[in-house]
Backbone atoms as SQL, in Angstrom:
CREATE TABLE atoms (id INTEGER PRIMARY KEY, chain TEXT, resi INTEGER, resn TEXT, atom TEXT, x REAL, y REAL, z REAL);
INSERT INTO atoms VALUES
  (1, 'A', 1, 'MET', 'N', -142.386, 59.667, -70.228),
  (2, 'A', 1, 'MET', 'CA', -143.759, 60.264, -71.661),
  (3, 'A', 1, 'MET', 'C', -143.094, 61.532, -72.171),
  (4, 'A', 2, 'THR', 'N', -142.274, 62.517, -71.068),
  (5, 'A', 2, 'THR', 'CA', -142.099, 63.327, -72.096),
  (6, 'A', 2, 'THR', 'C', -141.524, 63.146, -73.559),
  (7, 'A', 3, 'PHE', 'N', -140.539, 61.978, -73.674),
  (8, 'A', 3, 'PHE', 'CA', -140.165, 61.346, -75.023),
  (9, 'A', 3, 'PHE', 'C', -140.943, 61.112, -75.530),
  (10, 'A', 4, 'LEU', 'N', -142.178, 60.051, -75.752),
  (11, 'A', 4, 'LEU', 'CA', -143.053, 60.313, -76.068),
  (12, 'A', 4, 'LEU', 'C', -143.812, 61.373, -76.619),
  (13, 'A', 5, 'TYR', 'N', -144.421, 62.152, -75.744),
  (14, 'A', 5, 'TYR', 'CA', -144.695, 63.571, -76.203),
  (15, 'A', 5, 'TYR', 'C', -143.892, 63.966, -77.387),
  (16, 'A', 6, 'ASN', 'N', -142.656, 64.273, -77.243),
  (17, 'A', 6, 'ASN', 'CA', -141.655, 64.875, -78.029),
  (18, 'A', 6, 'ASN', 'C', -141.641, 64.420, -79.297),
  (19, 'A', 7, 'ILE', 'N', -141.637, 63.033, -79.781),
  (20, 'A', 7, 'ILE', 'CA', -141.828, 62.341, -80.798),
  (21, 'A', 7, 'ILE', 'C', -142.907, 62.567, -81.433),
  (22, 'A', 8, 'PHE', 'N', -144.404, 62.555, -80.384),
  (23, 'A', 8, 'PHE', 'CA', -145.304, 62.645, -81.277),
  (24, 'A', 8, 'PHE', 'C', -145.396, 64.131, -82.100),
  (25, 'A', 9, 'ILE', 'N', -144.877, 65.184, -81.281),
  (26, 'A', 9, 'ILE', 'CA', -144.999, 66.524, -81.762),
  (27, 'A', 9, 'ILE', 'C', -144.280, 66.652, -83.128),
  (28, 'A', 10, 'LEU', 'N', -142.695, 66.048, -82.965),
  (29, 'A', 10, 'LEU', 'CA', -142.197, 65.447, -84.198),
  (30, 'A', 10, 'LEU', 'C', -143.194, 65.375, -85.473),
  (31, 'A', 11, 'LEU', 'N', -143.290, 64.463, -85.206),
  (32, 'A', 11, 'LEU', 'CA', -144.376, 63.416, -86.023),
  (33, 'A', 11, 'LEU', 'C', -145.382, 64.326, -86.796),
  (34, 'A', 12, 'TYR', 'N', -146.371, 65.036, -85.610),
  (35, 'A', 12, 'TYR', 'CA', -147.197, 65.849, -86.156),
  (36, 'A', 12, 'TYR', 'C', -146.694, 66.794, -87.146),
  (37, 'A', 13, 'LYS', 'N', -145.405, 67.637, -86.425),
  (38, 'A', 13, 'LYS', 'CA', -145.297, 68.655, -87.976),
  (39, 'A', 13, 'LYS', 'C', -144.422, 68.223, -89.078),
  (40, 'A', 14, 'ILE', 'N', -143.855, 67.323, -89.030),
  (41, 'A', 14, 'ILE', 'CA', -143.565, 66.444, -90.618),
  (42, 'A', 14, 'ILE', 'C', -145.194, 66.119, -91.200),
  (43, 'A', 15, 'ALA', 'N', -146.348, 65.473, -90.728),
  (44, 'A', 15, 'ALA', 'CA', -147.286, 65.510, -91.195),
  (45, 'A', 15, 'ALA', 'C', -148.061, 66.745, -91.742),
  (46, 'A', 16, 'LEU', 'N', -148.106, 67.798, -90.955),
  (47, 'A', 16, 'LEU', 'CA', -148.501, 69.238, -90.596),
  (48, 'A', 16, 'LEU', 'C', -147.907, 69.206, -92.197),
  (49, 'A', 17, 'TRP', 'N', -146.383, 69.366, -92.258),
  (50, 'A', 17, 'TRP', 'CA', -145.957, 69.950, -93.398),
  (51, 'A', 17, 'TRP', 'C', -146.041, 69.500, -94.859),
  (52, 'A', 18, 'CYS', 'N', -146.399, 67.910, -94.694),
  (53, 'A', 18, 'CYS', 'CA', -146.433, 67.057, -96.025),
  (54, 'A', 18, 'CYS', 'C', -148.011, 67.788, -96.619),
  (55, 'A', 19, 'PHE', 'N', -149.154, 67.512, -95.471),
  (56, 'A', 19, 'PHE', 'CA', -150.544, 67.980, -95.760),
  (57, 'A', 19, 'PHE', 'C', -150.253, 69.370, -96.397),
  (58, 'A', 20, 'SER', 'N', -149.415, 70.108, -95.736),
  (59, 'A', 20, 'SER', 'CA', -149.261, 71.350, -96.522),
  (60, 'A', 20, 'SER', 'C', -149.180, 71.403, -98.073),
  (61, 'A', 21, 'LEU', 'N', -148.436, 70.421, -98.714),
  (62, 'A', 21, 'LEU', 'CA', -148.224, 70.925, -99.640),
  (63, 'A', 21, 'LEU', 'C', -149.498, 70.600, -100.535),
  (64, 'A', 22, 'PHE', 'N', -150.455, 70.067, -100.024),
  (65, 'A', 22, 'PHE', 'CA', -151.539, 69.678, -100.877),
  (66, 'A', 22, 'PHE', 'C', -152.931, 70.358, -100.085),
  (67, 'A', 23, 'ASN', 'N', -152.884, 71.183, -98.854),
  (68, 'A', 23, 'ASN', 'CA', -154.131, 71.338, -97.936),
  (69, 'A', 23, 'ASN', 'C', -153.996, 72.894, -97.878),
  (70, 'A', 24, 'ASN', 'N', -154.489, 74.119, -98.140),
  (71, 'A', 24, 'ASN', 'CA', -154.263, 75.531, -98.286),
  (72, 'A', 24, 'ASN', 'C', -154.493, 75.867, -96.528),
  (73, 'A', 25, 'LYS', 'N', -155.587, 75.052, -95.368),
  (74, 'A', 25, 'LYS', 'CA', -155.350, 75.120, -94.563),
  (75, 'A', 25, 'LYS', 'C', -153.809, 75.016, -93.461),
  (76, 'A', 26, 'ALA', 'N', -153.614, 73.805, -94.030),
  (77, 'A', 26, 'ALA', 'CA', -152.761, 73.501, -93.201),
  (78, 'A', 26, 'ALA', 'C', -151.477, 73.972, -93.773),
  (79, 'A', 27, 'LYS', 'N', -151.099, 74.818, -95.112),
  (80, 'A', 27, 'LYS', 'CA', -149.987, 76.002, -95.447),
  (81, 'A', 27, 'LYS', 'C', -150.429, 77.185, -94.614),
  (82, 'A', 28, 'GLU', 'N', -151.692, 77.448, -94.679),
  (83, 'A', 28, 'GLU', 'CA', -152.002, 78.923, -93.761),
  (84, 'A', 28, 'GLU', 'C', -150.735, 78.372, -92.268),
  (85, 'A', 29, 'ILE', 'N', -151.274, 77.109, -91.705),
  (86, 'A', 29, 'ILE', 'CA', -150.921, 77.068, -90.334),
  (87, 'A', 29, 'ILE', 'C', -149.433, 77.210, -90.472),
  (88, 'A', 30, 'VAL', 'N', -148.744, 76.481, -91.310),
  (89, 'A', 30, 'VAL', 'CA', -147.336, 76.196, -91.166),
  (90, 'A', 30, 'VAL', 'C', -146.787, 77.567, -91.360),
  (91, 'A', 31, 'GLU', 'N', -147.490, 78.602, -92.393),
  (92, 'A', 31, 'GLU', 'CA', -146.503, 79.833, -92.660),
  (93, 'A', 31, 'GLU', 'C', -146.649, 80.715, -91.472),
  (94, 'A', 32, 'ASN', 'N', -148.276, 80.774, -90.303),
  (95, 'A', 32, 'ASN', 'CA', -148.470, 81.290, -89.574),
  (96, 'A', 32, 'ASN', 'C', -147.513, 81.258, -88.577),
  (97, 'A', 33, 'GLN', 'N', -147.088, 79.890, -88.318),
  (98, 'A', 33, 'GLN', 'CA', -146.211, 79.587, -87.216),
  (99, 'A', 33, 'GLN', 'C', -144.521, 79.748, -87.510),
  (100, 'A', 34, 'LYS', 'N', -144.290, 80.089, -88.643),
  (101, 'A', 34, 'LYS', 'CA', -142.707, 80.381, -89.106),
  (102, 'A', 34, 'LYS', 'C', -142.349, 81.462, -88.509),
  (103, 'A', 35, 'ASN', 'N', -141.608, 81.397, -87.524),
  (104, 'A', 35, 'ASN', 'CA', -140.648, 82.173, -86.775),
  (105, 'A', 35, 'ASN', 'C', -142.003, 83.013, -85.662),
  (106, 'A', 36, 'LEU', 'N', -142.965, 82.546, -85.235),
  (107, 'A', 36, 'LEU', 'CA', -143.940, 83.050, -84.350),
  (108, 'A', 36, 'LEU', 'C', -143.392, 84.248, -83.205),
  (109, 'A', 37, 'ILE', 'N', -142.288, 83.107, -82.608),
  (110, 'A', 37, 'ILE', 'CA', -141.896, 83.830, -81.279),
  (111, 'A', 37, 'ILE', 'C', -141.363, 84.907, -81.382),
  (112, 'A', 38, 'GLN', 'N', -140.170, 84.954, -82.770),
  (113, 'A', 38, 'GLN', 'CA', -139.494, 86.007, -82.647),
  (114, 'A', 38, 'GLN', 'C', -140.168, 87.437, -83.327),
  (115, 'A', 39, 'LYS', 'N', -141.374, 87.241, -84.242),
  (116, 'A', 39, 'LYS', 'CA', -142.306, 87.822, -84.385),
  (117, 'A', 39, 'LYS', 'C', -142.988, 88.959, -83.367),
  (118, 'A', 40, 'ILE', 'N', -143.485, 87.972, -82.193),
  (119, 'A', 40, 'ILE', 'CA', -143.710, 88.281, -81.086),
  (120, 'A', 40, 'ILE', 'C', -143.277, 89.117, -80.200),
  (121, 'A', 41, 'GLN', 'N', -141.659, 88.632, -80.344),
  (122, 'A', 41, 'GLN', 'CA', -140.793, 89.502, -79.613),
  (123, 'A', 41, 'GLN', 'C', -140.620, 90.711, -79.710),
  (124, 'A', 42, 'SER', 'N', -140.578, 91.149, -81.063),
  (125, 'A', 42, 'SER', 'CA', -140.079, 92.141, -82.204),
  (126, 'A', 42, 'SER', 'C', -141.175, 93.301, -82.018),
  (127, 'A', 43, 'SER', 'N', -142.210, 92.770, -81.906),
  (128, 'A', 43, 'SER', 'CA', -143.612, 93.303, -81.790),
  (129, 'A', 43, 'SER', 'C', -143.916, 94.030, -80.899),
  (130, 'A', 44, 'THR', 'N', -143.533, 93.046, -79.750),
  (131, 'A', 44, 'THR', 'CA', -143.842, 93.544, -78.298),
  (132, 'A', 44, 'THR', 'C', -142.869, 94.066, -77.282),
  (133, 'A', 45, 'LYS', 'N', -141.953, 94.522, -78.334),
  (134, 'A', 45, 'LYS', 'CA', -140.677, 94.926, -77.095),
  (135, 'A', 45, 'LYS', 'C', -140.671, 95.630, -76.101),
  (136, 'A', 46, 'SER', 'N', -141.349, 96.830, -76.832),
  (137, 'A', 46, 'SER', 'CA', -141.510, 98.243, -76.003),
  (138, 'A', 46, 'SER', 'C', -142.363, 98.194, -74.618),
  (139, 'A', 47, 'GLU', 'N', -143.252, 97.136, -74.741),
  (140, 'A', 47, 'GLU', 'CA', -144.342, 97.069, -73.812),
  (141, 'A', 47, 'GLU', 'C', -144.278, 96.378, -72.953),
  (142, 'A', 48, 'GLU', 'N', -144.893, 97.108, -71.781),
  (143, 'A', 48, 'GLU', 'CA', -144.860, 96.088, -70.556),
  (144, 'A', 48, 'GLU', 'C', -146.359, 96.067, -70.497),
  (145, 'A', 49, 'ASN', 'N', -146.408, 95.007, -69.161),
  (146, 'A', 49, 'ASN', 'CA', -147.707, 94.529, -69.103),
  (147, 'A', 49, 'ASN', 'C', -148.609, 93.576, -69.962),
  (148, 'A', 50, 'ILE', 'N', -148.404, 92.401, -70.878),
  (149, 'A', 50, 'ILE', 'CA', -148.484, 91.944, -71.827),
  (150, 'A', 50, 'ILE', 'C', -149.336, 90.462, -71.326),
  (151, 'A', 51, 'VAL', 'N', -150.510, 90.411, -71.888),
  (152, 'A', 51, 'VAL', 'CA', -150.839, 89.481, -71.192),
  (153, 'A', 51, 'VAL', 'C', -151.439, 88.771, -73.010),
  (154, 'A', 52, 'TRP', 'N', -150.978, 87.526, -72.698),
  (155, 'A', 52, 'TRP', 'CA', -151.158, 86.282, -73.672),
  (156, 'A', 52, 'TRP', 'C', -151.930, 85.640, -73.291),
  (157, 'A', 53, 'PHE', 'N', -153.363, 85.793, -74.428),
  (158, 'A', 53, 'PHE', 'CA', -154.130, 84.637, -74.288),
  (159, 'A', 53, 'PHE', 'C', -154.040, 83.834, -75.220),
  (160, 'A', 54, 'HIS', 'N', -154.131, 82.715, -75.298),
  (161, 'A', 54, 'HIS', 'CA', -153.956, 81.982, -76.509),
  (162, 'A', 54, 'HIS', 'C', -155.498, 80.900, -77.041),
  (163, 'A', 55, 'ALA', 'N', -155.845, 80.870, -78.307),
  (164, 'A', 55, 'ALA', 'CA', -156.985, 80.334, -78.369),
  (165, 'A', 55, 'ALA', 'C', -156.906, 79.112, -79.308),
  (166, 'A', 56, 'ALA', 'N', -157.262, 78.002, -79.372),
  (167, 'A', 56, 'ALA', 'CA', -157.459, 76.630, -80.362),
  (168, 'A', 56, 'ALA', 'C', -157.868, 77.027, -81.908),
  (169, 'A', 57, 'SER', 'N', -159.057, 77.669, -81.471),
  (170, 'A', 57, 'SER', 'CA', -160.007, 77.658, -82.507),
  (171, 'A', 57, 'SER', 'C', -160.816, 79.043, -82.497),
  (172, 'A', 58, 'LEU', 'N', -162.005, 79.579, -83.034),
  (173, 'A', 58, 'LEU', 'CA', -162.608, 80.946, -82.846),
  (174, 'A', 58, 'LEU', 'C', -163.457, 80.144, -82.298),
  (175, 'A', 59, 'GLY', 'N', -163.957, 79.031, -82.077),
  (176, 'A', 59, 'GLY', 'CA', -164.906, 78.469, -80.901),
  (177, 'A', 59, 'GLY', 'C', -164.418, 78.632, -79.263),
  (178, 'A', 60, 'GLU', 'N', -163.303, 78.280, -79.099),
  (179, 'A', 60, 'GLU', 'CA', -162.748, 78.158, -78.109),
  (180, 'A', 60, 'GLU', 'C', -162.360, 79.944, -77.811),
  (181, 'A', 61, 'PHE', 'N', -162.236, 80.672, -78.661),
  (182, 'A', 61, 'PHE', 'CA', -161.960, 82.146, -78.404),
  (183, 'A', 61, 'PHE', 'C', -163.392, 82.602, -77.557),
  (184, 'A', 62, 'GLU', 'N', -164.738, 82.032, -78.918),
  (185, 'A', 62, 'GLU', 'CA', -165.685, 82.838, -78.303),
  (186, 'A', 62, 'GLU', 'C', -166.060, 82.648, -76.878),
  (187, 'A', 63, 'GLN', 'N', -165.885, 80.813, -76.543),
  (188, 'A', 63, 'GLN', 'CA', -165.973, 80.901, -75.078),
  (189, 'A', 63, 'GLN', 'C', -165.344, 81.364, -73.870),
  (190, 'A', 64, 'GLY', 'N', -163.924, 81.886, -74.529),
  (191, 'A', 64, 'GLY', 'CA', -163.371, 82.624, -73.425),
  (192, 'A', 64, 'GLY', 'C', -163.206, 84.357, -73.716),
  (193, 'A', 65, 'LYS', 'N', -163.693, 84.654, -74.253),
  (194, 'A', 65, 'LYS', 'CA', -163.678, 86.250, -74.782),
  (195, 'A', 65, 'LYS', 'C', -164.423, 87.125, -73.720),
  (196, 'A', 66, 'SER', 'N', -165.560, 86.285, -72.993),
  (197, 'A', 66, 'SER', 'CA', -166.235, 87.298, -71.817),
  (198, 'A', 66, 'SER', 'C', -164.913, 87.278, -70.569),
  (199, 'A', 67, 'VAL', 'N', -164.039, 86.301, -70.392),
  (200, 'A', 67, 'VAL', 'CA', -162.558, 86.376, -69.710),
  (201, 'A', 67, 'VAL', 'C', -161.529, 87.721, -69.877),
  (202, 'A', 68, 'ILE', 'N', -161.655, 87.604, -71.512),
  (203, 'A', 68, 'ILE', 'CA', -160.878, 88.572, -71.830),
  (204, 'A', 68, 'ILE', 'C', -161.478, 89.923, -71.579),
  (205, 'A', 69, 'LYS', 'N', -162.978, 90.334, -71.795),
  (206, 'A', 69, 'LYS', 'CA', -163.302, 91.413, -71.923),
  (207, 'A', 69, 'LYS', 'C', -163.356, 91.851, -70.001),
  (208, 'A', 70, 'ILE', 'N', -163.447, 90.905, -69.326),
  (209, 'A', 70, 'ILE', 'CA', -163.396, 90.843, -67.759),
  (210, 'A', 70, 'ILE', 'C', -161.988, 91.064, -67.738),
  (211, 'A', 71, 'TYR', 'N', -160.855, 90.800, -68.092),
  (212, 'A', 71, 'TYR', 'CA', -159.231, 90.958, -67.890),
  (213, 'A', 71, 'TYR', 'C', -158.972, 92.617, -68.067),
  (214, 'A', 72, 'LYS', 'N', -159.296, 93.048, -68.786),
  (215, 'A', 72, 'LYS', 'CA', -159.105, 93.914, -70.153),
  (216, 'A', 72, 'LYS', 'C', -160.014, 95.164, -69.100),
  (217, 'A', 73, 'LYS', 'N', -160.976, 95.170, -68.390),
  (218, 'A', 73, 'LYS', 'CA', -161.710, 95.673, -67.409),
  (219, 'A', 73, 'LYS', 'C', -161.050, 95.845, -66.445),
  (220, 'A', 74, 'LYS', 'N', -160.806, 95.296, -65.873),
  (221, 'A', 74, 'LYS', 'CA', -160.174, 95.360, -64.416),
  (222, 'A', 74, 'LYS', 'C', -158.860, 95.634, -64.540),
  (223, 'A', 75, 'ASN', 'N', -158.096, 95.361, -65.798),
  (224, 'A', 75, 'ASN', 'CA', -156.869, 95.712, -65.687),
  (225, 'A', 75, 'ASN', 'C', -156.565, 96.680, -67.007),
  (226, 'A', 76, 'PRO', 'N', -156.920, 98.192, -67.107),
  (227, 'A', 76, 'PRO', 'CA', -157.058, 98.530, -68.347),
  (228, 'A', 76, 'PRO', 'C', -155.466, 99.159, -69.081),
  (229, 'A', 77, 'ASN', 'N', -154.844, 98.943, -68.161),
  (230, 'A', 77, 'ASN', 'CA', -153.405, 99.426, -68.646),
  (231, 'A', 77, 'ASN', 'C', -152.087, 98.429, -69.036),
  (232, 'A', 78, 'HIS', 'N', -152.979, 97.337, -69.454),
  (233, 'A', 78, 'HIS', 'CA', -152.131, 95.793, -69.664),
  (234, 'A', 78, 'HIS', 'C', -153.066, 95.717, -71.074),
  (235, 'A', 79, 'LYS', 'N', -151.884, 95.568, -72.042),
  (236, 'A', 79, 'LYS', 'CA', -152.048, 95.262, -73.099),
  (237, 'A', 79, 'LYS', 'C', -152.514, 93.502, -73.810),
  (238, 'A', 80, 'ILE', 'N', -153.217, 93.403, -74.628),
  (239, 'A', 80, 'ILE', 'CA', -153.996, 91.929, -74.509),
  (240, 'A', 80, 'ILE', 'C', -153.156, 91.278, -76.086),
  (241, 'A', 81, 'LEU', 'N', -152.230, 90.060, -75.917),
  (242, 'A', 81, 'LEU', 'CA', -151.992, 89.832, -76.712),
  (243, 'A', 81, 'LEU', 'C', -152.729, 88.474, -77.339),
  (244, 'A', 82, 'LEU', 'N', -153.183, 88.488, -78.285),
  (245, 'A', 82, 'LEU', 'CA', -154.235, 86.724, -78.535),
  (246, 'A', 82, 'LEU', 'C', -153.666, 86.173, -79.939),
  (247, 'A', 83, 'SER', 'N', -153.300, 84.746, -79.585),
  (248, 'A', 83, 'SER', 'CA', -153.101, 83.555, -80.582),
  (249, 'A', 83, 'SER', 'C', -154.119, 82.764, -81.095),
  (250, 'A', 84, 'PHE', 'N', -153.582, 82.361, -82.097),
  (251, 'A', 84, 'PHE', 'CA', -154.695, 81.294, -82.383),
  (252, 'A', 84, 'PHE', 'C', -154.123, 80.089, -82.831),
  (253, 'A', 85, 'TYR', 'N', -154.157, 78.933, -82.997),
  (254, 'A', 85, 'TYR', 'CA', -153.417, 77.766, -83.661),
  (255, 'A', 85, 'TYR', 'C', -154.768, 77.696, -84.896),
  (256, 'A', 86, 'SER', 'N', -155.890, 78.064, -85.002),
  (257, 'A', 86, 'SER', 'CA', -156.400, 77.823, -86.282),
  (258, 'A', 86, 'SER', 'C', -156.325, 79.117, -86.913),
  (259, 'A', 87, 'PRO', 'N', -155.955, 79.065, -88.401),
  (260, 'A', 87, 'PRO', 'CA', -155.797, 80.350, -89.082),
  (261, 'A', 87, 'PRO', 'C', -157.183, 80.838, -89.229),
  (262, 'A', 88, 'SER', 'N', -158.127, 80.200, -89.420),
  (263, 'A', 88, 'SER', 'CA', -159.781, 80.944, -89.441),
  (264, 'A', 88, 'SER', 'C', -159.944, 81.505, -88.409),
  (265, 'A', 89, 'GLY', 'N', -159.914, 81.170, -87.093),
  (266, 'A', 89, 'GLY', 'CA', -159.840, 82.065, -85.705),
  (267, 'A', 89, 'GLY', 'C', -159.206, 82.998, -85.699),
  (268, 'A', 90, 'TYR', 'N', -158.045, 83.212, -86.517),
  (269, 'A', 90, 'TYR', 'CA', -157.430, 84.814, -86.532),
  (270, 'A', 90, 'TYR', 'C', -157.730, 84.985, -87.472),
  (271, 'A', 91, 'ASN', 'N', -158.185, 85.004, -88.663),
  (272, 'A', 91, 'ASN', 'CA', -158.728, 85.614, -89.559),
  (273, 'A', 91, 'ASN', 'C', -160.181, 86.349, -89.396),
  (274, 'A', 92, 'ASN', 'N', -160.885, 85.800, -88.466),
  (275, 'A', 92, 'ASN', 'CA', -162.086, 86.139, -88.379),
  (276, 'A', 92, 'ASN', 'C', -162.389, 87.355, -86.947),
  (277, 'A', 93, 'ILE', 'N', -160.685, 87.303, -86.220),
  (278, 'A', 93, 'ILE', 'CA', -160.807, 88.392, -85.052),
  (279, 'A', 93, 'ILE', 'C', -159.619, 89.630, -85.146),
  (280, 'A', 94, 'LYS', 'N', -158.965, 89.058, -86.402),
  (281, 'A', 94, 'LYS', 'CA', -157.951, 89.934, -86.667),
  (282, 'A', 94, 'LYS', 'C', -157.586, 91.445, -86.363),
  (283, 'A', 95, 'ASN', 'N', -158.987, 91.729, -86.358),
  (284, 'A', 95, 'ASN', 'CA', -159.491, 93.211, -86.326),
  (285, 'A', 95, 'ASN', 'C', -159.975, 93.795, -85.311),
  (286, 'A', 96, 'SER', 'N', -160.178, 92.860, -84.138),
  (287, 'A', 96, 'SER', 'CA', -160.792, 92.932, -82.727),
  (288, 'A', 96, 'SER', 'C', -160.452, 94.118, -81.965),
  (289, 'A', 97, 'GLU', 'N', -161.528, 95.015, -81.248),
  (290, 'A', 97, 'GLU', 'CA', -161.153, 95.652, -80.287),
  (291, 'A', 97, 'GLU', 'C', -160.528, 95.359, -79.155),
  (292, 'A', 98, 'LEU', 'N', -161.134, 93.983, -78.465),
  (293, 'A', 98, 'LEU', 'CA', -160.532, 93.004, -77.480),
  (294, 'A', 98, 'LEU', 'C', -158.556, 92.886, -77.576),
  (295, 'A', 99, 'ALA', 'N', -158.189, 92.913, -78.271),
  (296, 'A', 99, 'ALA', 'CA', -156.761, 92.443, -78.821),
  (297, 'A', 99, 'ALA', 'C', -155.916, 93.254, -79.436),
  (298, 'A', 100, 'ASP', 'N', -154.705, 93.787, -78.330),
  (299, 'A', 100, 'ASP', 'CA', -153.894, 94.497, -79.228),
  (300, 'A', 100, 'ASP', 'C', -153.071, 94.223, -80.355),
  (301, 'A', 101, 'TRP', 'N', -152.631, 93.036, -80.209),
  (302, 'A', 101, 'TRP', 'CA', -151.940, 92.227, -81.193),
  (303, 'A', 101, 'TRP', 'C', -152.871, 91.051, -81.496);
């Protein structure tokens, strides 16, 4: 099963890259994912108590926003890292006070 999953992910990445040549949203996804883990590690290197929330889309973020607010209220010393799969989700909340990154 893991083998099939890995094959699917590889095919998905290839298809996404191909679509990115013609589609701006696909291009933005590809660009945003380049070196993502390294970017996160370098920008959060000196911080402790980081909690990472990930949402696939803006709608999923809206569903989970209350969870982030409650977590932040109960853990004021923790920093919130918020990531999105969808570029439109990120672009709509990138200046939100809910997340530190």
